[in-house]
Coordinates of C-alpha atoms and ligand atoms in Angstrom, one line a residue:
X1 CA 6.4 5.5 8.5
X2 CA 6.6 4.7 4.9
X3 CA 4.4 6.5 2.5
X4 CA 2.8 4.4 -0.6
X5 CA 0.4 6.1 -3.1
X6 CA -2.4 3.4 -3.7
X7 CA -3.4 4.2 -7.7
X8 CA -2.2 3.0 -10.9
X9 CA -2.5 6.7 -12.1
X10 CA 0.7 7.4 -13.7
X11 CA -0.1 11.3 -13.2
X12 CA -1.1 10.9 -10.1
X13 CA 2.2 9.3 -8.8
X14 CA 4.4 11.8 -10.3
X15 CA 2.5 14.3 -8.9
X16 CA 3.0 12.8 -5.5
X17 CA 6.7 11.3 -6.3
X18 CA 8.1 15.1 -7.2
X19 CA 6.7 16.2 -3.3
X20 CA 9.5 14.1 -2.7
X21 CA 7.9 12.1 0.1
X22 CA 7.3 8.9 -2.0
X23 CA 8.5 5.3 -0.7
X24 CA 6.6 3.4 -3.0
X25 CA 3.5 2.3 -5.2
X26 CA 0.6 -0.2 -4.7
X27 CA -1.9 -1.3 -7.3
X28 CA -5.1 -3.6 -7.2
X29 CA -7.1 -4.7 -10.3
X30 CA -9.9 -2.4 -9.7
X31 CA -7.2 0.2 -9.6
X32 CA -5.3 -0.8 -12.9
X33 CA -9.0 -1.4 -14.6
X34 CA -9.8 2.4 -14.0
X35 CA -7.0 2.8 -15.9
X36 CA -7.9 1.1 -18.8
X37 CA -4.7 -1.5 -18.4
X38 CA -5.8 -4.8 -20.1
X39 CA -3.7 -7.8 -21.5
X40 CA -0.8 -9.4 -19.9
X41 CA 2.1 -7.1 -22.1
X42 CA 0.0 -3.7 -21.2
X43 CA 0.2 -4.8 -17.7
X44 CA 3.3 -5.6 -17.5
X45 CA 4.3 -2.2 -19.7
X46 CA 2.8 -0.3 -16.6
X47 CA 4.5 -1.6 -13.9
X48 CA 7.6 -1.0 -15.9
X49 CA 6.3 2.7 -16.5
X50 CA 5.5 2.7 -12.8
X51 CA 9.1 1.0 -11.5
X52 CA 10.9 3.7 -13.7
X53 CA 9.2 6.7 -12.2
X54 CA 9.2 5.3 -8.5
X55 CA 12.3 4.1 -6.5
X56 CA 10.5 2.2 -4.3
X57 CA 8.4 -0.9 -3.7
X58 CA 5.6 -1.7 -5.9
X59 CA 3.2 -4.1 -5.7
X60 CA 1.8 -5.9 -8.3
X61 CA -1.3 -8.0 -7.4
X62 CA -1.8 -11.3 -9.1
X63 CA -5.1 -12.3 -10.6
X64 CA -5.4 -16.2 -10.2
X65 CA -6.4 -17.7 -7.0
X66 CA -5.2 -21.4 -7.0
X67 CA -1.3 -22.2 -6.1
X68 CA 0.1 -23.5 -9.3
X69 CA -1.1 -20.0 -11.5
X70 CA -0.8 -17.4 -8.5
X71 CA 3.1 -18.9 -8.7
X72 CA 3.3 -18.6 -12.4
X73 CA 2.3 -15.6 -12.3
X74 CA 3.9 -14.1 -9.5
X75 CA 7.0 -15.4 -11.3
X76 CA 6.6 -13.3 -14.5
X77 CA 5.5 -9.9 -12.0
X78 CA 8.7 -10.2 -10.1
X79 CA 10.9 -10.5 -13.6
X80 CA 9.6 -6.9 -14.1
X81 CA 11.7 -5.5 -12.4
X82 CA 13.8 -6.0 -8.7
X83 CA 11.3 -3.5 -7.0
X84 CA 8.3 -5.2 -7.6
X85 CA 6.6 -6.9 -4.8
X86 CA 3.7 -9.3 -5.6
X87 CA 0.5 -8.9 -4.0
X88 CA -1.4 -12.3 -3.2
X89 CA -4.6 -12.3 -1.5
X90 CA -5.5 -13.5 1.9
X91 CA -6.9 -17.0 1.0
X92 CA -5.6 -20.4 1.7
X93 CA -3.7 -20.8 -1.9
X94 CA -1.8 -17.2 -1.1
X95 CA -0.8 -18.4 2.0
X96 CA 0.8 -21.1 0.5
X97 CA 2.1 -19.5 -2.5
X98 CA 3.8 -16.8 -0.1
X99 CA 5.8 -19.4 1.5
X100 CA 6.6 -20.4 -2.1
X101 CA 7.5 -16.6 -2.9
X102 CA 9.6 -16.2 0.3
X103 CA 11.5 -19.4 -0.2
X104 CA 12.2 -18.4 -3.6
X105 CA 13.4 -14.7 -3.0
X106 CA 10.2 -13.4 -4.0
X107 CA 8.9 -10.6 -2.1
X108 CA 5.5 -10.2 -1.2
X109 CA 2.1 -8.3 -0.1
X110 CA -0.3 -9.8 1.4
X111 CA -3.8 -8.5 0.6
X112 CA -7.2 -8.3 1.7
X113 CA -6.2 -8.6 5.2
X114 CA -9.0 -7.9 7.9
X115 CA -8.1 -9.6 11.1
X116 CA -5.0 -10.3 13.2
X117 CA -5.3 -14.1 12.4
X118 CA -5.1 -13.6 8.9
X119 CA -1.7 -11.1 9.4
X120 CA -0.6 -14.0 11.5
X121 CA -0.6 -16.7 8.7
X122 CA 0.7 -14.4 6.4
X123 CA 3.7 -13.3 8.6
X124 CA 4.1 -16.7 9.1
X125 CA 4.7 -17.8 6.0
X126 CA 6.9 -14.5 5.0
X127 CA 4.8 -12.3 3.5
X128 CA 7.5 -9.1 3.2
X129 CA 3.9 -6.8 4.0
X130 CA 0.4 -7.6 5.4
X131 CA -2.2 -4.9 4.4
X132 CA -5.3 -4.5 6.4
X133 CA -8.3 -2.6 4.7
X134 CA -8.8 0.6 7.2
X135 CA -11.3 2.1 5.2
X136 CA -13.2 -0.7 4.2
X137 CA -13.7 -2.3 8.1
X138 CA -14.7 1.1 8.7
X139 CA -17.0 1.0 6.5
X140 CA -18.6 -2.4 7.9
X141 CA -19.0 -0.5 11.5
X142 CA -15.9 -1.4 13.1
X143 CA -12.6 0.2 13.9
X144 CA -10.3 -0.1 11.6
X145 CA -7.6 1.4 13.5
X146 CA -8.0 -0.8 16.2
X147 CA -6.4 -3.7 14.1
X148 CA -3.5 -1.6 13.1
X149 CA -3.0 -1.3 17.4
X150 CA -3.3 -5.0 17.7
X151 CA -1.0 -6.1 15.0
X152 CA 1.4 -3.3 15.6
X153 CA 1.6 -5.3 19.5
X154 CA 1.4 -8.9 18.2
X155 CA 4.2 -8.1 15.5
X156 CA 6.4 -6.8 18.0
X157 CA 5.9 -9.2 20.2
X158 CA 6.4 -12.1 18.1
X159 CA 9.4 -10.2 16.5
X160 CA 7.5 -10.9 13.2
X161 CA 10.0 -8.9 10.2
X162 CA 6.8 -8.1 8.2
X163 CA 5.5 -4.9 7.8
X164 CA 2.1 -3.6 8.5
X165 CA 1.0 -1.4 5.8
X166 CA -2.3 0.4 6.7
X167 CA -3.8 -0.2 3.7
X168 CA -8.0 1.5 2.5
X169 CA -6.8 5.0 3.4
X170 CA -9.7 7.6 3.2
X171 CA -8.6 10.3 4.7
X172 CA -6.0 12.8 6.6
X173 CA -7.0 11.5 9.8
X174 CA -5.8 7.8 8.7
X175 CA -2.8 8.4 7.8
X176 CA -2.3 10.5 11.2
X177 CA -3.8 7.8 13.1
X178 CA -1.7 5.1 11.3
X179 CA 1.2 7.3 12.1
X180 CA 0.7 7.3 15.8
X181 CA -0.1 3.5 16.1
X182 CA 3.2 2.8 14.3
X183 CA 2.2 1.3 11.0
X184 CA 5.5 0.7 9.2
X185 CA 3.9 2.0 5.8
X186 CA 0.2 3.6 4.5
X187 CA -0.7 3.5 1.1
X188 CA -2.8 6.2 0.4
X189 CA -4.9 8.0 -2.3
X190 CA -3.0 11.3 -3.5
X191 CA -6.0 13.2 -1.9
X192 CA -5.2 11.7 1.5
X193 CA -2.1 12.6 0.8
X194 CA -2.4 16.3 -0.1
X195 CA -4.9 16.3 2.9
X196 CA -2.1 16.5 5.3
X197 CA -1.2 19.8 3.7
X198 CA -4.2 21.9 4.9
X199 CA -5.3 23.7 7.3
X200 CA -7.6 26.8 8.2
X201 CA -4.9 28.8 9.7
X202 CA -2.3 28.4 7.7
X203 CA -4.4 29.5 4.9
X204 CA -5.2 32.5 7.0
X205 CA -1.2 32.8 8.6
X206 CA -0.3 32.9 5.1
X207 CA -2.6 35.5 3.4
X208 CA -1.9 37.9 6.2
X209 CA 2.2 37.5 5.5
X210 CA 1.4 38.3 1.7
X211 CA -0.2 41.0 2.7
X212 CA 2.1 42.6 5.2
X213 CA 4.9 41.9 2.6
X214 CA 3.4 44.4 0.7
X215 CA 4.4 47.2 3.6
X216 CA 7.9 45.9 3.3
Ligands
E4P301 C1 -4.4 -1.9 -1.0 O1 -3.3 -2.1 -1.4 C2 -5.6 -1.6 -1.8 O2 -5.1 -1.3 -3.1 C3 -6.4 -0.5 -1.4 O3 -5.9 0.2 -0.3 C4 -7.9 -0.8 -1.3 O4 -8.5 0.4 -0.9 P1 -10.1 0.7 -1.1 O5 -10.9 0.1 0.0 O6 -10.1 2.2 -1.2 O7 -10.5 0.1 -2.5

């Protein structure tokens, strides 16, 4: 499984880019707005800031939401630079404007995904990922890892080449989870990330070694 670090925090994906376990970057406009990002050249700066430290995918999400604009600017995103994937959301214009995308060359992400019909159009028409928000159907009382499951089946089945990315990560357990029901990617907050690193006893394990190197 691919890992993706989901911020537009350029500290943050260094940090997580010199563990070495880095595959990639996604972004979202909530995200890039925490950052302060605003106007067409500062966001396109970023992603160039972001594309330089990260030799990986990165996805750039597009703003508009009708076919003619998410195109055009899809467009300029992917002139960035070759790793830049562009993020369209899950509604009836981004399904069209993925076909565009993949007919074109243009890779894509297709966001806001929350059931196996809307992977399915998306596949369908190309999109290079589909990400379904874990965290966020979770949130709303269901099982969010139970949609990983199914599309993980339906993909294979259908020998679709898209990629799941588990997408709303909020924790350790996630990522694990995502891991075992064979997401191809998660894109995950640095703290999920550094999550994976603890636990109780190796906290203990380790302060007993120091110790006992001191008899040495
Ligand atoms: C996916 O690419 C999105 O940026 C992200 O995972 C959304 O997560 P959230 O539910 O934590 O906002």
């Amino acid at each position: 499984m691919k890992f993706f670090i989901d911020t537009g925090n350029l500290a943050q994906i260094k940090e997580a880019n010199d563990l070495g376990i880095l595959d990639g970057v996604t972004t979202n406009p909530t995200l890039m707005a925490k950052e302060g990002i605003k106007g067409e050249e500062a966001i396109a700066q970023h992603y160039k800031a972001i594309c330089e430290m990260v030799d990986g995918d990165i996805s750039a999400e597009v703003l508009s939401t009708d076919f003619a604009t998410i195109v055009e600017e899809g467009k300029k995103l992917a002139a960035i630079h070759p790793n830049i994937v562009v993020k369209v959301p899950m509604i009836k214009d981004g399904v069209k404007a993925i076909k565009w995308f993949t007919d074109n060359g243009i890779r894509t992400n297709c966001t806001l995904i929350f059931s196996a019909g809307q992977a399915i159009l998306a596949a369908k028409a190309g999109a290079s990922y589909v990400s379904p928000f874990i965290g966020r159907i979770d949130d709303s009382g269901w099982d969010g890892m139970e949609l990983i499951g199914q599309l993980r089946h339906i993909f294979d089945v259908q020998n679709y080449k898209t990629e799941i990315l588990a997408a709303s990560i909020r924790n350790a357990l996630h990522i694990i989870k995502a891991a075992e029901l064979g997401a191809d990617v998660c894109t995950c907050p640095l703290s999920s990330i550094l999550g994976l690193l603890k636990h109780p006893l190796t906290d203990i394990g380790l302060a007993q070694f120091l110790e006992d190197a001191k008899k040495m």
